[in-house]
Amino acid sequence: ARHPAVSFLALSDRDPAKAEKLAARAGAQCCSADNLEGISRPEVGAVVVSTIELEHVEPVLQALEQGKKVLVEKPLALTLADADRLCAAAQQHAGRGASLHVGFSRRFKKRYMIAKEQLRHGRLGSLTGAVVRLFNTRSQAMQTLSRLPENSPTSGLTYYIDLMGWFFADNPVVEVVARGKRGGLRDSGHNTTDLAHAILTCADGAVIAMSVSYALPKGFPVLGHAARVELLGPDGVMLLDDDHADRMLYSEHGVGHVYIPGHEVNMAFLGSGTPGDWAMDEFWGPVATETRAWLDHLTAGTPALHAAPAEARQTLAVTLAMEESLKSGLPVRVAP
Protein backbone atom coordinates (compact mmCIF):
# COMPACT_ATOMS: atom_id res chain seq x y z
CA ALA A 1 0.00 0.00 0.00
CA ARG A 2 2.90 2.38 0.70
CA HIS A 3 4.93 1.55 -2.41
CA PRO A 4 5.17 4.77 -4.46
CA ALA A 5 4.07 2.98 -7.64
CA VAL A 6 0.85 1.63 -6.09
CA SER A 7 -2.16 3.89 -6.59
CA PHE A 8 -4.95 1.33 -6.23
CA LEU A 9 -5.23 -1.70 -3.95
CA ALA A 10 -7.86 -4.44 -4.16
CA LEU A 11 -8.12 -7.34 -1.68
CA SER A 12 -10.06 -10.57 -1.76
CA ASP A 13 -10.63 -13.34 0.75
CA ARG A 14 -13.19 -16.12 0.86
CA ASP A 15 -14.18 -14.73 4.28
CA PRO A 16 -15.65 -11.25 3.60
CA ALA A 17 -15.00 -10.15 7.19
CA LYS A 18 -11.29 -10.89 6.81
CA ALA A 19 -11.16 -9.03 3.51
CA GLU A 20 -12.85 -6.01 5.06
CA LYS A 21 -10.58 -6.04 8.10
CA LEU A 22 -7.40 -6.12 6.02
CA ALA A 23 -8.76 -3.59 3.54
CA ALA A 24 -9.39 -1.15 6.37
CA ARG A 25 -5.92 -1.71 7.80
CA ALA A 26 -4.16 -1.33 4.44
CA GLY A 27 -6.35 1.48 3.10
CA ALA A 28 -7.50 -0.59 0.12
CA GLN A 29 -9.94 0.93 -2.36
CA CYS A 30 -11.72 -2.39 -2.99
CA CYS A 31 -12.38 -5.62 -1.10
CA SER A 32 -14.33 -8.72 -2.08
CA ALA A 33 -15.02 -12.36 -1.27
CA ASP A 34 -14.43 -13.17 -4.96
CA ASN A 35 -10.89 -13.37 -6.33
CA LEU A 36 -11.96 -12.80 -9.91
CA GLU A 37 -13.81 -9.62 -8.99
CA GLY A 38 -10.64 -8.12 -7.56
CA ILE A 39 -8.41 -9.41 -10.36
CA SER A 40 -10.76 -8.03 -13.02
CA ARG A 41 -10.74 -4.47 -11.77
CA PRO A 42 -9.36 -2.30 -14.60
CA GLU A 43 -7.22 -0.39 -12.09
CA VAL A 44 -5.41 -3.63 -11.13
CA GLY A 45 -2.30 -4.28 -13.19
CA ALA A 46 -0.46 -6.69 -10.87
CA VAL A 47 -1.74 -9.59 -8.77
CA VAL A 48 -0.26 -11.38 -5.75
CA VAL A 49 -1.70 -14.89 -5.30
CA SER A 50 -1.23 -16.07 -1.72
CA THR A 51 -4.08 -18.55 -1.36
CA ILE A 52 -3.47 -21.93 0.23
CA GLU A 53 -1.40 -24.18 -2.00
CA LEU A 54 -4.37 -26.19 -3.26
CA GLU A 55 -5.92 -23.11 -4.86
CA HIS A 56 -3.09 -21.41 -6.74
CA VAL A 57 -4.03 -22.49 -10.24
CA GLU A 58 -7.38 -20.77 -10.86
CA PRO A 59 -6.51 -17.21 -9.75
CA VAL A 60 -3.13 -17.37 -11.53
CA LEU A 61 -4.84 -18.42 -14.76
CA GLN A 62 -7.51 -15.73 -14.33
CA ALA A 63 -4.88 -13.03 -13.93
CA LEU A 64 -2.66 -14.23 -16.79
CA GLU A 65 -5.63 -14.45 -19.15
CA GLN A 66 -6.28 -10.77 -18.46
CA GLY A 67 -2.70 -9.84 -19.30
CA LYS A 68 -1.67 -9.04 -15.72
CA LYS A 69 1.61 -9.40 -13.84
CA VAL A 70 1.46 -12.22 -11.29
CA LEU A 71 3.51 -13.16 -8.24
CA VAL A 72 2.38 -16.48 -6.77
CA GLU A 73 3.76 -17.85 -3.53
CA LYS A 74 5.44 -21.23 -3.75
CA PRO A 75 4.69 -23.81 -4.97
CA LEU A 76 3.66 -22.97 -8.52
CA ALA A 77 1.16 -25.85 -8.35
CA LEU A 78 0.84 -29.28 -6.74
CA THR A 79 0.92 -31.37 -9.94
CA LEU A 80 3.12 -31.20 -13.01
CA ALA A 81 0.01 -31.06 -15.23
CA ASP A 82 -1.16 -27.89 -13.48
CA ALA A 83 2.36 -26.44 -13.50
CA ASP A 84 2.54 -27.03 -17.25
CA ARG A 85 -0.82 -25.25 -17.72
CA LEU A 86 0.48 -22.21 -15.87
CA CYS A 87 3.78 -22.17 -17.75
CA ALA A 88 1.90 -22.38 -21.05
CA ALA A 89 -0.53 -19.62 -20.04
CA ALA A 90 2.32 -17.30 -19.03
CA GLN A 91 3.94 -17.81 -22.41
CA GLN A 92 0.67 -17.53 -24.32
CA HIS A 93 -0.32 -14.20 -22.74
CA ALA A 94 3.12 -12.60 -22.53
CA GLY A 95 2.35 -10.59 -25.66
CA ARG A 96 -0.52 -8.93 -23.80
CA GLY A 97 1.78 -7.88 -20.95
CA ALA A 98 1.27 -10.89 -18.66
CA SER A 99 4.18 -12.22 -16.63
CA LEU A 100 4.55 -14.86 -13.93
CA HIS A 101 7.04 -15.12 -11.08
CA VAL A 102 7.06 -17.54 -8.15
CA GLY A 103 8.03 -16.52 -4.62
CA PHE A 104 10.58 -18.75 -2.88
CA SER A 105 11.52 -16.60 0.08
CA ARG A 106 14.97 -18.13 0.72
CA ARG A 107 16.23 -16.31 -2.37
CA PHE A 108 15.52 -13.07 -0.52
CA LYS A 109 17.29 -13.95 2.71
CA LYS A 110 20.49 -11.93 2.88
CA ARG A 111 22.89 -14.80 3.55
CA TYR A 112 21.69 -16.78 0.54
CA MET A 113 21.65 -13.77 -1.75
CA ILE A 114 25.25 -13.01 -0.79
CA ALA A 115 26.12 -16.67 -1.40
CA LYS A 116 24.63 -16.46 -4.90
CA GLU A 117 26.80 -13.41 -5.57
CA GLN A 118 29.97 -15.37 -4.67
CA LEU A 119 28.91 -18.14 -7.05
CA ARG A 120 28.36 -15.58 -9.83
CA HIS A 121 32.02 -14.60 -9.39
CA GLY A 122 33.11 -18.25 -9.65
CA ARG A 123 34.78 -18.29 -6.24
CA LEU A 124 34.06 -22.00 -5.66
CA GLY A 125 34.47 -23.09 -9.26
CA SER A 126 31.85 -25.39 -10.74
CA LEU A 127 29.97 -26.82 -7.75
CA THR A 128 30.62 -30.50 -7.05
CA GLY A 129 28.09 -30.90 -4.26
CA ALA A 130 26.11 -29.49 -1.35
CA VAL A 131 24.65 -30.45 2.00
CA VAL A 132 21.36 -29.05 3.36
CA ARG A 133 19.92 -29.72 6.81
CA LEU A 134 16.55 -28.31 7.89
CA PHE A 135 14.81 -28.53 11.27
CA ASN A 136 11.30 -27.42 12.15
CA THR A 137 8.79 -28.26 14.86
CA ARG A 138 5.85 -30.61 15.09
CA SER A 139 3.66 -27.56 15.76
CA GLN A 140 4.41 -26.10 12.35
CA ALA A 141 4.01 -29.50 10.71
CA MET A 142 0.52 -29.80 12.22
CA GLN A 143 -0.35 -26.30 11.02
CA THR A 144 0.61 -27.27 7.46
CA LEU A 145 -1.10 -30.66 7.68
CA SER A 146 -4.35 -28.94 8.70
CA ARG A 147 -4.64 -27.62 5.12
CA LEU A 148 -2.56 -30.27 3.31
CA PRO A 149 -3.32 -33.57 5.06
CA GLU A 150 -1.25 -35.63 2.61
CA ASN A 151 1.81 -33.43 3.10
CA SER A 152 5.22 -34.70 4.19
CA PRO A 153 8.37 -33.06 5.57
CA THR A 154 9.88 -33.00 2.09
CA SER A 155 7.55 -30.12 1.23
CA GLY A 156 9.56 -28.02 3.68
CA LEU A 157 12.61 -28.73 1.55
CA THR A 158 10.88 -27.06 -1.43
CA TYR A 159 12.49 -23.76 -0.44
CA TYR A 160 15.92 -25.39 -0.48
CA ILE A 161 15.34 -27.44 -3.61
CA ASP A 162 14.68 -24.10 -5.31
CA LEU A 163 17.77 -22.64 -3.63
CA MET A 164 19.92 -25.50 -4.93
CA GLY A 165 18.47 -25.00 -8.41
CA TRP A 166 19.43 -21.32 -8.14
CA PHE A 167 22.92 -22.15 -6.93
CA PHE A 168 23.49 -25.06 -9.36
CA ALA A 169 22.42 -23.00 -12.38
CA ASP A 170 22.20 -24.94 -15.67
CA ASN A 171 22.90 -28.20 -13.83
CA PRO A 172 19.45 -29.63 -12.99
CA VAL A 173 18.72 -32.52 -10.64
CA VAL A 174 17.99 -35.65 -12.69
CA GLU A 175 17.62 -38.39 -10.04
CA VAL A 176 16.48 -38.61 -6.41
CA VAL A 177 16.84 -41.30 -3.75
CA ALA A 178 14.98 -40.66 -0.48
CA ARG A 179 14.36 -42.46 2.80
CA GLY A 180 12.17 -41.49 5.75
CA LYS A 181 10.96 -42.63 9.16
CA ARG A 182 7.51 -42.33 10.69
CA GLY A 183 6.98 -41.53 14.37
CA GLY A 184 5.35 -38.65 16.21
CA LEU A 185 3.39 -37.24 13.28
CA ARG A 186 1.96 -40.68 12.51
CA ASP A 187 0.99 -41.04 16.17
CA SER A 188 -0.89 -37.74 15.81
CA GLY A 189 -3.04 -39.32 13.10
CA HIS A 190 -1.11 -38.30 9.98
CA ASN A 191 0.37 -40.85 7.59
CA THR A 192 3.61 -38.99 7.03
CA THR A 193 7.24 -39.24 8.00
CA ASP A 194 8.87 -37.30 10.83
CA LEU A 195 12.09 -36.96 8.88
CA ALA A 196 13.53 -37.63 5.47
CA HIS A 197 16.99 -37.86 3.94
CA ALA A 198 17.59 -37.59 0.20
CA ILE A 199 20.44 -37.76 -2.28
CA LEU A 200 19.95 -35.62 -5.40
CA THR A 201 22.16 -36.23 -8.44
CA CYS A 202 22.65 -33.43 -10.95
CA ALA A 203 23.10 -33.74 -14.70
CA ASP A 204 26.91 -33.50 -14.48
CA GLY A 205 27.14 -35.90 -11.51
CA ALA A 206 27.26 -33.31 -8.71
CA VAL A 207 25.58 -34.63 -5.56
CA ILE A 208 23.34 -32.78 -3.10
CA ALA A 209 22.50 -34.34 0.29
CA MET A 210 19.32 -33.02 1.92
CA SER A 211 17.87 -33.80 5.35
CA VAL A 212 14.69 -32.49 6.94
CA SER A 213 12.71 -33.03 10.13
CA TYR A 214 9.41 -31.28 10.83
CA ALA A 215 8.84 -33.19 14.06
CA LEU A 216 10.99 -31.51 16.70
CA PRO A 217 9.13 -30.99 20.01
CA LYS A 218 6.61 -28.14 19.93
CA GLY A 219 8.60 -26.22 22.53
CA PHE A 220 11.84 -26.28 20.52
CA PRO A 221 12.95 -22.63 20.25
CA VAL A 222 12.96 -22.32 16.47
CA LEU A 223 9.99 -20.29 15.15
CA GLY A 224 10.41 -21.45 11.54
CA HIS A 225 13.42 -22.91 9.80
CA ALA A 226 16.66 -23.85 11.51
CA ALA A 227 18.93 -24.64 8.59
CA ARG A 228 22.50 -25.23 7.53
CA VAL A 229 23.70 -25.11 3.94
CA GLU A 230 27.17 -26.15 2.75
CA LEU A 231 28.39 -25.60 -0.81
CA LEU A 232 31.44 -27.41 -2.14
CA GLY A 233 33.53 -26.78 -5.23
CA PRO A 234 37.05 -27.50 -6.50
CA ASP A 235 38.17 -23.97 -5.66
CA GLY A 236 36.48 -23.36 -2.32
CA VAL A 237 33.68 -23.98 0.16
CA MET A 238 30.86 -21.90 1.67
CA LEU A 239 29.28 -22.76 5.04
CA LEU A 240 26.00 -20.98 5.74
CA ASP A 241 24.76 -21.37 9.31
CA ASP A 242 21.07 -20.40 9.47
CA ASP A 243 20.19 -21.97 12.85
CA HIS A 244 19.66 -18.58 14.61
CA ALA A 245 21.12 -19.96 17.84
CA ASP A 246 23.20 -16.78 18.11
CA ARG A 247 20.06 -14.79 19.08
CA MET A 248 18.24 -16.46 21.95
CA LEU A 249 15.49 -15.07 24.17
CA TYR A 250 13.92 -16.62 27.25
CA SER A 251 10.78 -14.99 28.64
CA GLU A 252 8.25 -16.02 31.26
CA HIS A 253 5.73 -14.02 29.19
CA GLY A 254 6.13 -16.26 26.15
CA VAL A 255 7.13 -15.41 22.59
CA GLY A 256 4.56 -15.61 19.78
CA HIS A 257 5.01 -17.49 16.51
CA VAL A 258 4.82 -15.43 13.31
CA TYR A 259 3.12 -18.30 11.45
CA ILE A 260 1.01 -20.21 13.99
CA PRO A 261 -1.80 -18.26 15.71
CA GLY A 262 -1.79 -18.71 19.48
CA HIS A 263 1.46 -20.70 19.57
CA GLU A 264 4.02 -19.44 22.09
CA VAL A 265 7.35 -20.68 23.42
CA ASN A 266 9.32 -19.49 26.43
CA MET A 267 12.67 -19.82 24.69
CA ALA A 268 12.99 -18.54 21.12
CA PHE A 269 15.69 -18.21 18.49
CA LEU A 270 15.00 -14.65 17.40
CA GLY A 271 14.86 -14.13 13.64
CA SER A 272 14.02 -17.76 12.88
CA GLY A 273 10.52 -16.99 11.57
CA THR A 274 10.61 -18.16 7.96
CA PRO A 275 8.71 -15.22 6.37
CA GLY A 276 10.30 -12.57 8.61
CA ASP A 277 9.39 -10.67 11.76
CA TRP A 278 7.44 -7.68 12.97
CA ALA A 279 9.69 -5.00 14.46
CA MET A 280 8.95 -1.32 15.17
CA ASP A 281 5.48 -1.64 13.59
CA GLU A 282 6.95 -2.86 10.29
CA PHE A 283 7.36 -6.31 8.76
CA TRP A 284 10.97 -7.17 7.92
CA GLY A 285 12.45 -10.24 6.31
CA PRO A 286 12.46 -12.45 3.22
CA VAL A 287 8.76 -12.26 2.27
CA ALA A 288 8.70 -8.47 2.69
CA THR A 289 11.87 -8.15 0.57
CA GLU A 290 10.46 -10.56 -2.01
CA THR A 291 7.30 -8.44 -2.40
CA ARG A 292 9.12 -5.12 -2.59
CA ALA A 293 11.64 -6.54 -5.06
CA TRP A 294 8.79 -7.69 -7.34
CA LEU A 295 7.17 -4.26 -7.29
CA ASP A 296 10.55 -2.66 -7.99
CA HIS A 297 11.04 -5.04 -10.91
CA LEU A 298 7.68 -4.10 -12.40
CA THR A 299 8.05 -0.37 -11.92
CA ALA A 300 11.77 0.40 -12.00
CA GLY A 301 13.04 -2.39 -14.21
CA THR A 302 15.31 -3.95 -11.58
CA PRO A 303 16.25 -7.62 -12.17
CA ALA A 304 13.71 -10.23 -11.04
CA LEU A 305 15.40 -12.64 -8.66
CA HIS A 306 12.14 -14.58 -8.23
CA ALA A 307 11.82 -18.03 -9.78
CA ALA A 308 10.71 -18.12 -13.39
CA PRO A 309 7.87 -20.56 -14.20
CA ALA A 310 10.26 -23.14 -15.67
CA GLU A 311 12.45 -23.01 -12.55
CA ALA A 312 9.44 -23.43 -10.27
CA ARG A 313 8.24 -26.32 -12.41
CA GLN A 314 11.65 -28.03 -12.01
CA THR A 315 11.51 -27.54 -8.24
CA LEU A 316 8.09 -29.19 -8.19
CA ALA A 317 9.36 -32.10 -10.30
CA VAL A 318 12.24 -32.72 -7.88
CA THR A 319 9.91 -32.49 -4.87
CA LEU A 320 7.48 -35.00 -6.40
CA ALA A 321 10.36 -37.36 -7.27
CA MET A 322 11.46 -37.19 -3.64
CA GLU A 323 7.93 -38.07 -2.50
CA GLU A 324 7.78 -41.00 -4.92
CA SER A 325 11.14 -42.33 -3.77
CA LEU A 326 10.06 -42.11 -0.13
CA LYS A 327 7.07 -44.31 -0.93
CA SER A 328 8.79 -46.79 -3.24
CA GLY A 329 12.23 -46.96 -1.65
CA LEU A 330 13.71 -46.79 -5.16
CA PRO A 331 15.72 -44.19 -7.09
CA VAL A 332 13.40 -41.96 -9.14
CA ARG A 333 14.25 -40.04 -12.28
CA VAL A 334 13.05 -36.44 -12.26
CA ALA A 335 10.27 -35.88 -14.78
CA PRO A 336 11.48 -33.79 -17.74
Tab-separated table of N, CA and C in Angstrom, residues 92-177:
chain	number	residue	atom	x	y	z
A	92	GLN	N	1.722	-17.881	-23.365
A	92	GLN	CA	0.671	-17.527	-24.320
A	92	GLN	C	0.261	-16.059	-24.192
A	93	HIS	N	0.204	-15.553	-22.965
A	93	HIS	CA	-0.324	-14.203	-22.744
A	93	HIS	C	0.769	-13.154	-22.527
A	94	ALA	N	2.025	-13.551	-22.725
A	94	ALA	CA	3.122	-12.600	-22.530
A	94	ALA	C	3.004	-11.413	-23.480
A	95	GLY	N	2.503	-11.663	-24.687
A	95	GLY	CA	2.355	-10.587	-25.661
A	95	GLY	C	1.346	-9.530	-25.247
A	96	ARG	N	0.472	-9.881	-24.305
A	96	ARG	CA	-0.521	-8.929	-23.802
A	96	ARG	C	-0.047	-8.259	-22.515
A	97	GLY	N	1.214	-8.510	-22.142
A	97	GLY	CA	1.777	-7.880	-20.952
A	97	GLY	C	1.814	-8.763	-19.722
A	98	ALA	N	1.281	-9.995	-19.818
A	98	ALA	CA	1.274	-10.886	-18.656
A	98	ALA	C	2.685	-11.367	-18.341
A	99	SER	N	2.939	-11.595	-17.061
A	99	SER	CA	4.185	-12.223	-16.631
A	99	SER	C	3.902	-13.008	-15.364
A	100	LEU	N	4.753	-13.989	-15.083
A	100	LEU	CA	4.551	-14.857	-13.934
A	100	LEU	C	5.876	-15.086	-13.222
A	101	HIS	N	5.900	-14.807	-11.923
A	101	HIS	CA	7.043	-15.115	-11.076
A	101	HIS	C	6.547	-15.868	-9.850
A	102	VAL	N	7.428	-16.704	-9.287
A	102	VAL	CA	7.065	-17.543	-8.147
A	102	VAL	C	7.944	-17.164	-6.966
A	103	GLY	N	7.314	-16.967	-5.805
A	103	GLY	CA	8.033	-16.524	-4.621
A	103	GLY	C	8.568	-17.672	-3.783
A	104	PHE	N	9.880	-17.846	-3.799
A	104	PHE	CA	10.581	-18.747	-2.879
A	104	PHE	C	11.416	-17.848	-1.976
A	105	SER	N	10.988	-17.678	-0.743
A	105	SER	CA	11.525	-16.598	0.084
A	105	SER	C	12.994	-16.753	0.447
A	106	ARG	N	13.553	-17.989	0.357
A	106	ARG	CA	14.974	-18.133	0.716
A	106	ARG	C	15.867	-17.318	-0.221
A	107	ARG	N	15.436	-17.112	-1.448
A	107	ARG	CA	16.234	-16.314	-2.373
A	107	ARG	C	16.410	-14.883	-1.861
A	108	PHE	N	15.511	-14.449	-0.979
A	108	PHE	CA	15.524	-13.071	-0.523
A	108	PHE	C	16.014	-12.946	0.915
A	109	LYS	N	16.621	-14.021	1.416
A	109	LYS	CA	17.291	-13.950	2.707
A	109	LYS	C	18.739	-13.541	2.444
A	110	LYS	N	19.227	-12.581	3.195
A	110	LYS	CA	20.490	-11.926	2.880
A	110	LYS	C	21.638	-12.910	2.714
A	111	ARG	N	21.734	-13.896	3.606
A	111	ARG	CA	22.893	-14.801	3.549
A	111	ARG	C	22.906	-15.608	2.255
A	112	TYR	N	21.722	-15.981	1.754
A	112	TYR	CA	21.686	-16.782	0.539
A	112	TYR	C	21.881	-15.913	-0.709
A	113	MET	N	21.422	-14.676	-0.638
A	113	MET	CA	21.651	-13.771	-1.753
A	113	MET	C	23.143	-13.452	-1.896
A	114	ILE	N	23.808	-13.252	-0.760
A	114	ILE	CA	25.249	-13.012	-0.789
A	114	ILE	C	25.983	-14.248	-1.297
A	115	ALA	N	25.507	-15.434	-0.906
A	115	ALA	CA	26.121	-16.673	-1.400
A	115	ALA	C	26.001	-16.772	-2.919
A	116	LYS	N	24.829	-16.429	-3.442
A	116	LYS	CA	24.634	-16.461	-4.900
A	116	LYS	C	25.613	-15.516	-5.588
A	117	GLU	N	25.868	-14.366	-4.986
A	117	GLU	CA	26.801	-13.411	-5.573
A	117	GLU	C	28.212	-14.002	-5.656
A	118	GLN	N	28.636	-14.743	-4.631
A	118	GLN	CA	29.967	-15.368	-4.674
A	118	GLN	C	30.046	-16.406	-5.794
A	119	LEU	N	28.945	-17.138	-5.973
A	119	LEU	CA	28.914	-18.145	-7.048
A	119	LEU	C	28.968	-17.480	-8.415
A	120	ARG	N	28.317	-16.329	-8.552
A	120	ARG	CA	28.362	-15.584	-9.826
A	120	ARG	C	29.787	-15.204	-10.181
A	121	HIS	N	30.619	-14.967	-9.162
A	121	HIS	CA	32.019	-14.605	-9.391
A	121	HIS	C	32.917	-15.836	-9.523
A	122	GLY	N	32.331	-17.029	-9.442
A	122	GLY	CA	33.107	-18.254	-9.649
A	122	GLY	C	34.078	-18.580	-8.538
A	123	ARG	N	33.796	-18.135	-7.304
A	123	ARG	CA	34.777	-18.289	-6.242
A	123	ARG	C	34.915	-19.722	-5.728
A	124	LEU	N	33.936	-20.588	-6.026
A	124	LEU	CA	34.060	-21.997	-5.661
A	124	LEU	C	34.384	-22.868	-6.863
A	125	GLY	N	34.394	-22.290	-8.048
A	125	GLY	CA	34.474	-23.094	-9.256
A	125	GLY	C	33.127	-23.731	-9.531
A	126	SER	N	33.093	-24.683	-10.429
A	126	SER	CA	31.846	-25.389	-10.742
A	126	SER	C	31.484	-26.313	-9.584
A	127	LEU	N	30.323	-26.096	-8.966
A	127	LEU	CA	29.966	-26.823	-7.751
A	127	LEU	C	29.983	-28.337	-7.966
A	128	THR	N	30.583	-29.030	-7.001
A	128	THR	CA	30.615	-30.496	-7.050
A	128	THR	C	29.581	-31.119	-6.129
A	129	GLY	N	29.091	-30.341	-5.155
A	129	GLY	CA	28.094	-30.904	-4.261
A	129	GLY	C	27.641	-29.908	-3.219
A	130	ALA	N	26.655	-30.333	-2.413
A	130	ALA	CA	26.114	-29.485	-1.354
A	130	ALA	C	25.479	-30.372	-0.294
A	131	VAL	N	25.346	-29.791	0.897
A	131	VAL	CA	24.651	-30.447	2.004
A	131	VAL	C	23.650	-29.445	2.571
A	132	VAL	N	22.414	-29.897	2.778
A	132	VAL	CA	21.365	-29.051	3.364
A	132	VAL	C	20.736	-29.809	4.519
A	133	ARG	N	20.623	-29.128	5.670
A	133	ARG	CA	19.916	-29.722	6.808
A	133	ARG	C	18.886	-28.717	7.313
A	134	LEU	N	17.646	-29.180	7.487
A	134	LEU	CA	16.550	-28.308	7.888
A	134	LEU	C	15.791	-28.922	9.064
A	135	PHE	N	15.623	-28.130	10.125
A	135	PHE	CA	14.815	-28.534	11.272
A	135	PHE	C	13.599	-27.620	11.384
A	136	ASN	N	12.484	-28.194	11.805
A	136	ASN	CA	11.298	-27.424	12.152
A	136	ASN	C	10.529	-28.212	13.202
A	137	THR	N	9.478	-27.627	13.741
A	137	THR	CA	8.795	-28.258	14.861
A	137	THR	C	7.523	-28.982	14.439
A	138	ARG	N	7.099	-29.880	15.304
A	138	ARG	CA	5.850	-30.609	15.090
A	138	ARG	C	4.668	-29.648	15.027
A	139	SER	N	4.751	-28.541	15.767
A	139	SER	CA	3.664	-27.560	15.764
A	139	SER	C	3.452	-26.994	14.370
A	140	GLN	N	4.555	-26.652	13.686
A	140	GLN	CA	4.411	-26.101	12.348
A	140	GLN	C	3.985	-27.181	11.361
A	141	ALA	N	4.465	-28.403	11.563
A	141	ALA	CA	4.013	-29.504	10.709
A	141	ALA	C	2.507	-29.677	10.818
A	142	MET	N	1.962	-29.623	12.040
A	142	MET	CA	0.524	-29.798	12.224
A	142	MET	C	-0.249	-28.650	11.602
A	143	GLN	N	0.296	-27.442	11.650
A	143	GLN	CA	-0.352	-26.299	11.020
A	143	GLN	C	-0.459	-26.515	9.513
A	144	THR	N	0.616	-27.009	8.903
A	144	THR	CA	0.610	-27.272	7.464
A	144	THR	C	-0.317	-28.434	7.126
A	145	LEU	N	-0.265	-29.489	7.940
A	145	LEU	CA	-1.096	-30.664	7.678
A	145	LEU	C	-2.585	-30.348	7.813
A	146	SER	N	-2.943	-29.303	8.548
A	146	SER	CA	-4.349	-28.939	8.701
A	146	SER	C	-4.955	-28.509	7.363
A	147	ARG	N	-4.117	-28.013	6.431
A	147	ARG	CA	-4.641	-27.624	5.121
A	147	ARG	C	-4.159	-28.554	4.008
A	148	LEU	N	-3.092	-29.325	4.281
A	148	LEU	CA	-2.562	-30.272	3.308
A	148	LEU	C	-2.349	-31.609	4.005
A	149	PRO	N	-3.427	-32.368	4.225
A	149	PRO	CA	-3.322	-33.575	5.059
A	149	PRO	C	-2.414	-34.659	4.498
A	150	GLU	N	-2.121	-34.620	3.199
A	150	GLU	CA	-1.245	-35.627	2.606
A	150	GLU	C	0.194	-35.139	2.526
A	151	ASN	N	0.492	-34.040	3.187
A	151	ASN	CA	1.811	-33.431	3.104
A	151	ASN	C	2.857	-34.295	3.796
A	152	SER	N	4.130	-34.038	3.494
A	152	SER	CA	5.223	-34.701	4.190
A	152	SER	C	6.322	-33.684	4.437
A	153	PRO	N	7.297	-34.008	5.294
A	153	PRO	CA	8.369	-33.057	5.575
A	153	PRO	C	9.124	-32.599	4.329
A	154	THR	N	9.124	-33.397	3.278
A	154	THR	CA	9.881	-32.998	2.090
A	154	THR	C	9.347	-31.706	1.483
A	155	SER	N	8.073	-31.378	1.763
A	155	SER	CA	7.554	-30.121	1.232
A	155	SER	C	8.285	-28.931	1.835
A	156	GLY	N	8.774	-29.081	3.075
A	156	GLY	CA	9.559	-28.019	3.680
A	156	GLY	C	10.876	-27.803	2.973
A	157	LEU	N	11.366	-28.855	2.315
A	157	LEU	CA	12.607	-28.732	1.548
A	157	LEU	C	12.408	-27.991	0.237
A	158	THR	N	11.149	-27.734	-0.157
A	158	THR	CA	10.885	-27.064	-1.428
A	158	THR	C	11.665	-25.763	-1.544
A	159	TYR	N	11.706	-24.994	-0.441
A	159	TYR	CA	12.492	-23.755	-0.440
A	159	TYR	C	13.935	-24.021	-0.853
A	160	TYR	N	14.495	-25.114	-0.315
A	160	TYR	CA	15.920	-25.389	-0.476
A	160	TYR	C	16.202	-26.136	-1.771
A	161	ILE	N	15.207	-26.869	-2.266
A	161	ILE	CA	15.340	-27.437	-3.615
A	161	ILE	C	15.433	-26.301	-4.620
A	162	ASP	N	14.581	-25.279	-4.447
A	162	ASP	CA	14.684	-24.101	-5.306
A	162	ASP	C	16.033	-23.421	-5.140
A	163	LEU	N	16.492	-23.297	-3.889
A	163	LEU	CA	17.765	-22.643	-3.629
A	163	LEU	C	18.913	-23.386	-4.316
A	164	MET	N	18.875	-24.722	-4.257
A	164	MET	CA	19.920	-25.497	-4.930
A	164	MET	C	19.829	-25.325	-6.446
A	165	GLY	N	18.608	-25.258	-6.975
A	165	GLY	CA	18.465	-25.004	-8.410
A	165	GLY	C	19.042	-23.653	-8.803
A	166	TRP	N	18.886	-22.664	-7.917
A	166	TRP	CA	19.428	-21.317	-8.144
A	166	TRP	C	20.945	-21.335	-8.082
A	167	PHE	N	21.472	-22.081	-7.098
A	167	PHE	CA	22.919	-22.152	-6.927
A	167	PHE	C	23.574	-23.021	-8.009
A	168	PHE	N	22.948	-24.150	-8.344
A	168	PHE	CA	23.487	-25.060	-9.362
A	168	PHE	C	22.880	-24.702	-10.723
A	169	ALA	N	23.040	-23.471	-11.139
A	169	ALA	CA	22.417	-22.996	-12.380
A	169	ALA	C	22.881	-23.824	-13.567
A	170	ASP	N	21.927	-24.162	-14.450
A	170	ASP	CA	22.202	-24.940	-15.673
A	170	ASP	C	22.733	-26.332	-15.378
A	171	ASN	N	22.475	-26.849	-14.183
A	171	ASN	CA	22.903	-28.204	-13.826
A	171	ASN	C	21.771	-28.853	-13.033
A	172	PRO	N	20.660	-29.187	-13.697
A	172	PRO	CA	19.454	-29.628	-12.990
A	172	PRO	C	19.600	-30.992	-12.329
A	173	VAL	N	18.812	-31.207	-11.279
A	173	VAL	CA	18.723	-32.520	-10.644
A	173	VAL	C	17.998	-33.480	-11.580
A	174	VAL	N	18.582	-34.666	-11.771
A	174	VAL	CA	17.993	-35.652	-12.689
A	174	VAL	C	17.527	-36.923	-11.986
A	175	GLU	N	18.014	-37.168	-10.757
A	175	GLU	CA	17.619	-38.387	-10.045
A	175	GLU	C	17.596	-38.123	-8.551
A	176	VAL	N	16.637	-38.771	-7.862
A	176	VAL	CA	16.480	-38.606	-6.412
A	176	VAL	C	16.352	-39.980	-5.756
A	177	VAL	N	17.041	-40.143	-4.627
A	177	VAL	CA	16.835	-41.295	-3.754
A	177	VAL	C	16.504	-40.743	-2.373
